[in-house]
XYZ file of C-alpha atoms in Angstrom:
533
model
C -12.316 32.513 -36.603
C -15.849 33.483 -37.559
C -18.139 36.458 -36.919
C -21.870 36.682 -37.616
C -24.276 39.589 -37.497
C -27.127 41.575 -39.012
C -28.531 40.926 -42.464
C -26.841 37.567 -42.965
C -23.348 38.932 -42.305
C -20.715 36.201 -42.015
C -17.015 37.062 -41.837
C -14.087 34.646 -41.618
C -10.392 35.018 -40.873
C -7.573 32.564 -41.511
C -4.734 34.782 -40.317
C -5.568 35.497 -36.709
C -7.824 38.438 -37.518
C -5.350 40.469 -39.567
C -7.881 40.307 -42.422
C -11.516 39.269 -42.685
C -13.396 37.985 -45.743
C -17.127 38.013 -46.205
C -18.711 34.615 -46.858
C -21.926 34.283 -48.852
C -24.598 32.317 -46.991
C -27.493 33.359 -49.281
C -29.723 34.646 -46.475
C -30.391 38.204 -45.362
C -31.760 37.552 -41.865
C -29.938 38.518 -38.676
C -27.569 35.803 -37.426
C -26.961 35.424 -33.685
C -24.828 32.328 -33.105
C -22.000 30.332 -34.692
C -20.333 27.042 -33.795
C -17.560 25.038 -35.505
C -16.393 21.588 -34.572
C -12.830 20.320 -34.181
C -10.880 20.686 -37.404
C -13.018 23.573 -38.566
C -14.822 21.688 -41.357
C -18.302 21.284 -39.903
C -20.054 24.404 -38.667
C -23.452 25.851 -37.827
C -25.086 29.284 -37.892
C -28.405 30.245 -36.266
C -30.521 33.360 -36.486
C -33.876 35.057 -36.781
C -37.055 33.186 -37.667
C -35.689 29.702 -37.017
C -32.791 30.100 -39.445
C -30.249 27.263 -39.280
C -27.358 26.935 -41.747
C -24.775 24.155 -41.931
C -21.428 23.683 -43.676
C -19.309 20.569 -44.133
C -16.488 22.222 -46.080
C -15.167 24.820 -43.671
C -17.649 27.495 -44.681
C -17.043 27.414 -48.435
C -20.726 26.564 -48.903
C -23.733 26.683 -46.592
C -27.023 24.776 -46.714
C -30.209 25.751 -44.945
C -31.622 23.154 -42.544
C -35.278 22.865 -41.572
C -35.719 22.538 -37.814
C -39.505 23.110 -37.872
C -39.536 26.235 -35.704
C -39.924 29.873 -36.703
C -38.754 31.575 -33.506
C -35.457 33.436 -33.251
C -32.553 31.118 -32.401
C -29.745 32.698 -30.384
C -27.291 29.914 -29.569
C -25.845 26.715 -31.033
C -23.250 24.324 -29.680
C -22.100 20.748 -30.360
C -20.279 18.348 -28.096
C -16.693 17.328 -28.839
C -17.817 14.312 -30.902
C -19.824 16.465 -33.284
C -22.945 14.272 -33.107
C -24.859 15.700 -30.141
C -25.773 19.364 -30.339
C -28.296 21.895 -29.121
C -30.048 24.996 -30.421
C -31.689 27.517 -28.066
C -33.892 30.511 -28.678
C -36.912 32.622 -27.906
C -39.664 31.496 -25.543
C -37.685 28.692 -23.899
C -36.969 26.911 -27.193
C -34.517 23.991 -26.960
C -33.791 21.649 -29.883
C -31.346 18.759 -29.930
C -29.744 16.426 -32.461
C -27.960 13.132 -31.925
C -26.952 12.570 -35.549
C -24.823 15.602 -36.323
C -27.742 17.798 -37.311
C -29.511 15.565 -39.811
C -32.633 15.607 -37.632
C -33.678 17.834 -34.727
C -36.112 17.179 -31.885
C -37.703 19.591 -29.447
C -36.892 19.246 -25.768
C -38.938 20.511 -22.853
C -37.403 23.367 -20.910
C -39.135 24.388 -17.670
C -39.050 28.104 -18.619
C -40.595 30.482 -21.142
C -37.796 33.056 -21.042
C -35.634 33.717 -24.091
C -32.605 31.413 -23.984
C -29.537 33.259 -25.195
C -26.596 30.832 -25.161
C -25.707 27.162 -24.778
C -22.473 25.312 -24.022
C -22.185 21.570 -24.639
C -19.568 19.900 -22.488
C -20.147 16.428 -23.981
C -22.992 14.322 -25.387
C -24.734 14.206 -22.007
C -23.922 17.466 -20.251
C -24.791 20.992 -21.332
C -25.702 24.342 -19.810
C -28.132 26.983 -21.095
C -28.532 30.591 -19.947
C -31.133 33.234 -20.700
C -33.112 36.237 -19.598
C -34.386 36.792 -16.039
C -31.481 34.886 -14.495
C -32.353 31.663 -16.307
C -29.738 28.906 -15.925
C -30.507 25.303 -16.922
C -28.325 22.198 -16.726
C -28.668 18.696 -18.183
C -26.600 15.571 -17.565
C -28.743 13.161 -19.590
C -28.567 14.612 -23.083
C -31.437 16.984 -22.481
C -34.075 14.443 -21.463
C -34.395 16.614 -18.372
C -33.336 20.227 -17.979
C -32.978 21.341 -14.368
C -33.040 25.001 -13.325
C -30.274 26.166 -11.036
C -30.588 28.910 -8.440
C -27.996 31.472 -9.447
C -29.115 34.243 -7.087
C -29.841 36.883 -9.744
C -32.686 38.080 -11.908
C -30.324 39.720 -14.375
C -30.333 38.600 -17.999
C -27.526 36.116 -18.683
C -25.917 36.329 -22.127
C -23.084 33.812 -22.282
C -21.781 30.644 -20.620
C -18.516 28.749 -21.041
C -16.935 25.675 -19.481
C -13.477 24.180 -19.492
C -13.102 20.955 -21.545
C -13.284 18.883 -18.349
C -16.746 20.288 -17.664
C -16.054 21.065 -14.016
C -15.191 24.786 -14.078
C -17.495 27.238 -15.836
C -18.654 30.842 -15.895
C -21.889 32.577 -16.862
C -22.107 36.349 -17.378
C -24.875 38.899 -17.781
C -26.286 42.317 -17.047
C -25.368 44.515 -14.081
C -21.839 43.117 -13.852
C -23.032 39.584 -13.159
C -20.351 36.885 -13.171
C -21.305 33.448 -11.851
C -18.858 30.590 -11.398
C -19.170 26.858 -10.820
C -16.545 24.237 -10.045
C -18.826 21.185 -9.892
C -20.172 20.985 -13.428
C -22.947 23.513 -12.953
C -24.689 22.176 -9.876
C -23.826 25.126 -7.631
C -23.156 28.667 -8.880
C -21.608 31.486 -6.895
C -21.291 35.159 -7.754
C -17.803 36.573 -8.267
C -16.932 40.208 -7.642
C -15.647 42.014 -10.729
C -15.783 45.639 -9.601
C -18.110 46.639 -12.429
C -21.850 47.139 -12.848
C -21.644 47.117 -16.648
C -23.604 44.650 -18.764
C -21.430 41.650 -19.672
C -22.127 39.895 -22.984
C -19.435 37.277 -23.632
C -17.149 34.889 -21.750
C -14.365 32.520 -22.783
C -12.755 29.977 -20.444
C -9.272 28.559 -20.961
C -8.636 24.845 -20.525
C -6.581 25.323 -17.355
C -9.608 26.583 -15.401
C -7.674 29.588 -14.139
C -7.695 31.943 -17.123
C -10.907 33.506 -18.451
C -11.964 36.658 -20.267
C -15.218 38.595 -20.175
C -16.386 41.441 -22.423
C -19.291 43.843 -22.221
C -20.771 47.269 -22.759
C -18.654 50.397 -22.870
C -15.546 48.605 -24.217
C -15.324 46.552 -21.030
C -12.745 43.729 -21.013
C -12.092 41.750 -17.834
C -9.540 38.997 -17.241
C -8.759 36.545 -14.480
C -5.657 34.392 -13.975
C -6.761 32.769 -10.730
C -10.090 31.192 -11.562
C -12.071 34.328 -10.800
C -10.782 35.083 -7.330
C -9.750 38.426 -8.810
C -10.681 40.149 -12.073
C -8.712 42.959 -13.694
C -9.922 45.447 -16.254
C -7.930 45.608 -19.493
C -7.506 48.404 -22.018
C -9.666 47.758 -25.082
C -8.719 50.707 -27.288
C -12.296 51.525 -28.308
C -15.413 53.280 -27.049
C -17.745 50.697 -28.597
C -19.806 48.142 -26.730
C -18.369 44.646 -26.962
C -20.420 41.455 -27.182
C -18.221 38.464 -28.046
C -14.837 37.135 -26.982
C -12.530 34.279 -27.977
C -9.183 33.615 -26.300
C -6.913 30.698 -27.237
C -6.469 28.018 -24.571
C -3.046 29.283 -23.572
C -4.798 32.601 -22.798
C -2.246 34.718 -24.615
C -4.106 35.605 -27.806
C -7.702 36.523 -28.467
C -10.349 38.643 -30.143
C -13.384 40.629 -29.059
C -16.131 42.022 -31.268
C -18.742 44.691 -30.785
C -20.757 47.614 -32.075
C -20.113 49.416 -35.329
C -18.211 46.515 -36.888
C -15.557 46.692 -34.155
C -12.992 43.873 -34.184
C -10.232 44.047 -31.582
C -7.254 41.725 -31.338
C -4.701 40.953 -28.659
C -1.479 38.947 -28.863
C -0.849 39.024 -25.159
C -4.481 38.933 -23.926
C -3.852 42.190 -22.111
C -3.903 45.154 -24.492
C -6.357 45.335 -27.390
C -6.149 47.111 -30.735
C -8.669 47.610 -33.569
C -8.646 45.465 -36.712
C -8.598 46.861 -39.328
C -8.277 50.680 -39.275
C -11.572 52.627 -39.000
C -12.791 55.942 -40.344
C -13.310 58.804 -37.879
C -15.202 61.079 -40.258
C -18.321 62.898 -39.013
C -20.901 60.888 -40.946
C -24.657 61.350 -41.138
C -26.257 58.542 -43.117
C -25.651 55.427 -45.209
C -27.164 53.555 -48.141
C -26.253 50.005 -49.121
C -26.501 48.639 -52.641
C -25.603 45.116 -51.531
C -24.038 43.365 -48.532
C -20.625 44.352 -49.919
C -21.204 47.803 -51.435
C -22.329 50.844 -49.452
C -21.938 54.602 -49.402
C -21.740 56.977 -46.443
C -22.146 60.752 -46.624
C -21.453 63.493 -44.141
C -20.263 66.929 -43.252
C -18.450 69.094 -45.784
C -19.399 66.940 -48.768
C -17.775 63.796 -47.406
C -18.553 60.630 -49.400
C -17.063 57.244 -48.467
C -17.532 53.947 -50.283
C -16.849 50.302 -49.458
C -16.979 47.293 -51.756
C -15.782 44.731 -49.201
C -18.550 44.913 -46.595
C -16.821 47.688 -44.690
C -13.425 46.067 -44.290
C -12.096 49.220 -45.927
C -13.609 52.590 -46.827
C -12.377 54.900 -49.593
C -13.136 58.623 -49.925
C -14.724 59.832 -53.149
C -14.686 63.333 -54.614
C -18.252 64.589 -54.274
C -17.525 67.905 -55.976
C -19.166 69.849 -53.148
C -18.299 71.174 -49.701
C -21.953 71.359 -48.675
C -23.107 69.059 -45.885
C -24.695 65.922 -47.340
C -27.630 64.727 -45.238
C -29.244 61.993 -47.342
C -28.086 59.320 -49.772
C -29.790 56.670 -51.902
C -27.937 54.042 -53.944
C -29.524 51.572 -56.351
C -28.854 47.798 -56.173
C -26.616 47.974 -59.265
C -23.996 49.737 -57.080
C -23.456 52.186 -59.933
C -26.346 54.638 -59.676
C -26.850 56.857 -56.666
C -27.779 60.290 -55.367
C -26.987 62.416 -52.324
C -28.707 65.569 -51.047
C -28.062 68.228 -48.457
C -27.579 71.909 -47.717
C -28.640 74.718 -50.082
C -30.760 72.433 -52.268
C -27.710 70.354 -53.200
C -28.287 67.104 -55.082
C -25.387 65.186 -56.617
C -25.557 61.976 -58.637
C -23.303 59.202 -59.864
C -23.778 56.596 -62.577
C -20.362 54.951 -62.257
C -20.295 53.793 -58.653
C -19.068 57.131 -57.339
C -15.988 57.478 -59.537
C -17.580 60.781 -60.547
C -20.304 62.743 -58.779
C -22.046 65.495 -60.752
C -24.310 68.249 -59.447
C -27.926 68.113 -60.542
C -29.808 71.416 -60.927
C -32.640 71.926 -58.447
C -35.219 74.726 -58.206
C -34.517 75.421 -54.521
C -31.853 76.681 -52.161
C -33.543 75.131 -49.149
C -31.795 72.395 -47.178
C -32.871 68.893 -48.206
C -33.108 66.360 -45.379
C -34.672 63.374 -47.107
C -34.115 61.543 -50.409
C -35.452 58.283 -51.815
C -35.900 56.643 -55.218
C -38.486 54.062 -56.225
C -36.382 52.954 -59.192
C -33.556 54.323 -61.328
C -35.732 57.188 -62.638
C -38.480 58.059 -60.117
C -37.444 59.837 -56.930
C -38.358 62.458 -54.334
C -36.375 64.811 -52.091
C -37.855 66.779 -49.177
C -36.688 69.607 -46.947
C -37.140 73.010 -45.374
C -40.498 74.787 -45.401
C -42.482 71.973 -47.004
C -40.133 71.573 -49.965
C -40.924 68.530 -52.107
C -38.862 67.848 -55.238
C -39.695 65.151 -57.777
C -37.837 63.641 -60.720
C -38.960 61.230 -63.414
C -35.648 61.037 -65.293
C -33.099 60.006 -62.668
C -32.531 63.541 -61.452
C -31.633 65.208 -64.737
C -34.582 67.486 -63.987
C -36.153 68.148 -60.595
C -39.507 69.925 -60.225
C -41.287 71.326 -57.186
C -44.483 69.676 -56.019
C -47.112 71.259 -53.780
C -47.568 69.215 -50.625
C -49.982 71.722 -49.100
C -47.784 72.452 -46.091
C -45.055 74.847 -44.992
C -43.851 72.498 -42.277
C -40.259 71.284 -42.518
C -40.107 67.795 -44.024
C -37.407 65.383 -42.841
C -38.130 61.869 -44.089
C -39.351 60.331 -47.336
C -40.182 56.784 -48.449
C -40.735 56.088 -52.168
C -42.780 52.894 -52.381
C -43.207 52.832 -56.162
C -43.477 55.190 -59.127
C -46.837 56.546 -57.921
C -46.774 56.064 -54.143
C -44.665 58.106 -51.729
C -44.805 58.997 -48.030
C -43.313 62.056 -46.328
C -43.007 63.011 -42.641
C -41.980 66.211 -40.893
C -42.708 68.910 -38.318
C -45.653 68.786 -35.913
C -46.666 65.230 -36.696
C -46.924 65.829 -40.426
C -47.587 62.736 -42.528
C -48.239 63.241 -46.260
C -48.891 60.678 -48.973
C -49.444 60.540 -52.702
C -50.746 57.744 -54.890
C -50.575 59.596 -58.210
C -46.896 60.368 -58.493
C -47.132 63.590 -56.481
C -49.767 65.450 -58.473
C -51.849 65.507 -55.301
C -50.815 64.995 -51.692
C -53.070 64.044 -48.762
C -52.382 64.873 -45.139
C -52.916 61.948 -42.786
C -54.274 62.358 -39.274
C -51.863 61.460 -36.484
C -52.095 61.636 -32.705
C -48.908 63.634 -32.238
C -47.584 67.157 -32.675
C -43.969 66.069 -32.322
C -41.557 66.385 -35.240
C -41.263 63.178 -37.266
C -37.824 62.426 -38.688
C -38.138 59.207 -40.691
C -40.670 56.758 -42.073
C -40.452 53.257 -43.535
C -42.822 50.572 -44.794
C -42.689 46.803 -45.015
C -42.278 45.209 -48.428
C -46.004 44.438 -48.673
C -46.859 48.091 -47.999
C -49.176 47.298 -45.091
C -47.012 47.917 -42.019
C -45.337 51.276 -41.419
C -43.336 52.937 -38.662
C -42.519 56.645 -38.315
C -40.196 57.989 -35.615
C -39.426 61.427 -34.255
C -38.574 63.761 -31.432
C -39.095 62.950 -27.743
C -39.442 59.188 -28.224
C -42.286 59.526 -30.709
C -43.282 56.386 -32.614
C -46.236 56.082 -34.997
C -47.310 52.709 -36.369
C -49.763 51.742 -39.084
C -51.097 48.273 -39.874
C -53.351 49.294 -42.787
C -51.003 50.768 -45.353
C -50.907 54.208 -43.740
C -54.676 54.810 -43.668
C -54.559 55.172 -39.872
C -51.669 55.787 -37.481
C -51.380 54.932 -33.795
C -49.081 56.914 -31.506
C -46.750 55.148 -29.102
C -43.255 55.260 -27.631
C -40.268 53.028 -27.011
C -39.894 53.984 -23.352
C -36.432 55.482 -23.804
C -37.399 59.158 -23.801
C -34.856 59.741 -26.588
C -35.375 61.514 -29.895
C -35.382 58.976 -32.719
C -33.864 59.688 -36.130
C -33.905 56.565 -38.300
C -36.091 53.540 -38.923
C -35.836 50.449 -41.099
C -38.351 47.611 -41.491
C -36.965 44.194 -42.352
C -40.393 42.529 -42.274
C -43.970 43.309 -41.328
C -43.105 42.644 -37.669
C -39.385 43.391 -37.418
C -38.057 46.961 -37.327
C -34.969 48.795 -36.114
C -34.803 52.352 -34.807
C -31.855 54.578 -33.902
C -31.560 57.900 -32.083
C -29.900 60.114 -29.504
C -27.213 58.966 -27.061
C -26.527 55.716 -28.889
C -30.127 54.503 -28.737
C -30.595 51.369 -30.857
C -33.950 49.584 -30.600
C -35.750 46.728 -32.274
C -39.249 45.323 -32.338
C -40.372 41.871 -33.386
C -44.101 42.485 -32.967
C -44.727 45.379 -35.317
C -43.934 48.083 -32.791
C -46.043 47.014 -29.813
C -42.916 46.477 -27.723
C -39.302 47.563 -28.174
C -36.019 46.046 -26.998
C -32.965 48.235 -26.437
C -29.612 47.124 -27.829
C -26.524 48.481 -26.055
C -24.357 50.797 -28.113
C -21.926 53.464 -26.932
C -20.934 56.208 -29.345
C -20.272 59.621 -27.910
C -23.164 61.294 -26.126
C -25.425 63.320 -28.461
C -24.284 61.404 -31.533
C -26.890 60.045 -33.919
C -26.956 56.746 -35.752
C -28.654 56.571 -39.173
C -29.368 53.630 -41.464
């Protein structure tokens, strides 16, 4: 089996999910869809910005394919013969190949909605679903795509058919389950007893067994073709987005938020794979796709070197709460900061953490390094600390404010940005000798700030759904919101237009237009918990 996800994550299992290995695909974009043909040798991955990857050796190596589009691609599927396939994506994008993916041609779809999933029954027949109740069917290889009235405006996220192509299901938001028994011509709603958002469906070959997964650890199963659906115990509080059950409908997997992988041998009860940490954790820094560190309450430090398949505790040498962490790409050098002016550092990948002397007892909420030597830490009462020797010595800098400072972004050895109470935004372009206060249109507390790689686009987030954006390198800031009403605690920019934000009550948001609009991504940790990148 295969899993794909954020930042080019690709995981594979050859033992039924007992263990997962990360596969290198040499891209760092988000991946949304995966498809393998019979025999498991030829496979395809699709993702953000028109990314398409192909393998002919079972995933041992991957090659990027040019399909001449730059929109996000969400779904990929090939017919049983492996020659005819389709890609679907944002803005009604449909691409097809008749030569196994050597060349791709655009097809006209009579919609502009984002298309989220595709299922190819054979070389002629396929079904596509998408937002706003979009459901399209073709029986001529995609020469014509015909919309079907499915009686809902809910977003549809997944579609699956039996090998015969007669029986199929489509699932989506607000508990939507649609069924067809005539190859997709007529669709009828089925009652599931839930109003939860449903994200994945898998249909067994017999046309009677099917499984559906969704938000809030929802797992539904039918053994009578959908006449009745029963809820199954999932063993997790995470949202679930994907499902795969073997044709005999007695073994399967579901995947979801927070790296959740659940497995079932009887397709009835579900258990996590592998074991997960339950520590109270505050923030994370990744040195590479495989190596990352997490810090938390009471001096907790955890490390992974296998992309999170396992986490090991490290001795931080402190019992103070650690609230910030920064690790360099070498996976050897890192720092963490927290209560009572605590800063600890490692130069051996966390085998040893040593305290670094600081000239403050104030709590430090933010920490970032521009390189292995130049860094800043910020905290209570306008505290700004600066180091030019990797933290061996920290000195106070005067930021001209007594406001609490929560977030810091070190762009280079001379440029740094800081955010904090009452809409505070500070910047320096001379290594911190002088700091300038930037005008913003908010008095809300700002918790985090991040810039794009080119330094032109920036996003700051804060209390009460506060979002500030800049398109001119921080010279001016425009106030906005995400529409959630939640306090926001973390932000990361992956490009000048793509950003991710996290906050209260499991809020996870993304923008693909530089912050003009935001999409919410379901996630279900405990109420009042906070997610940090």
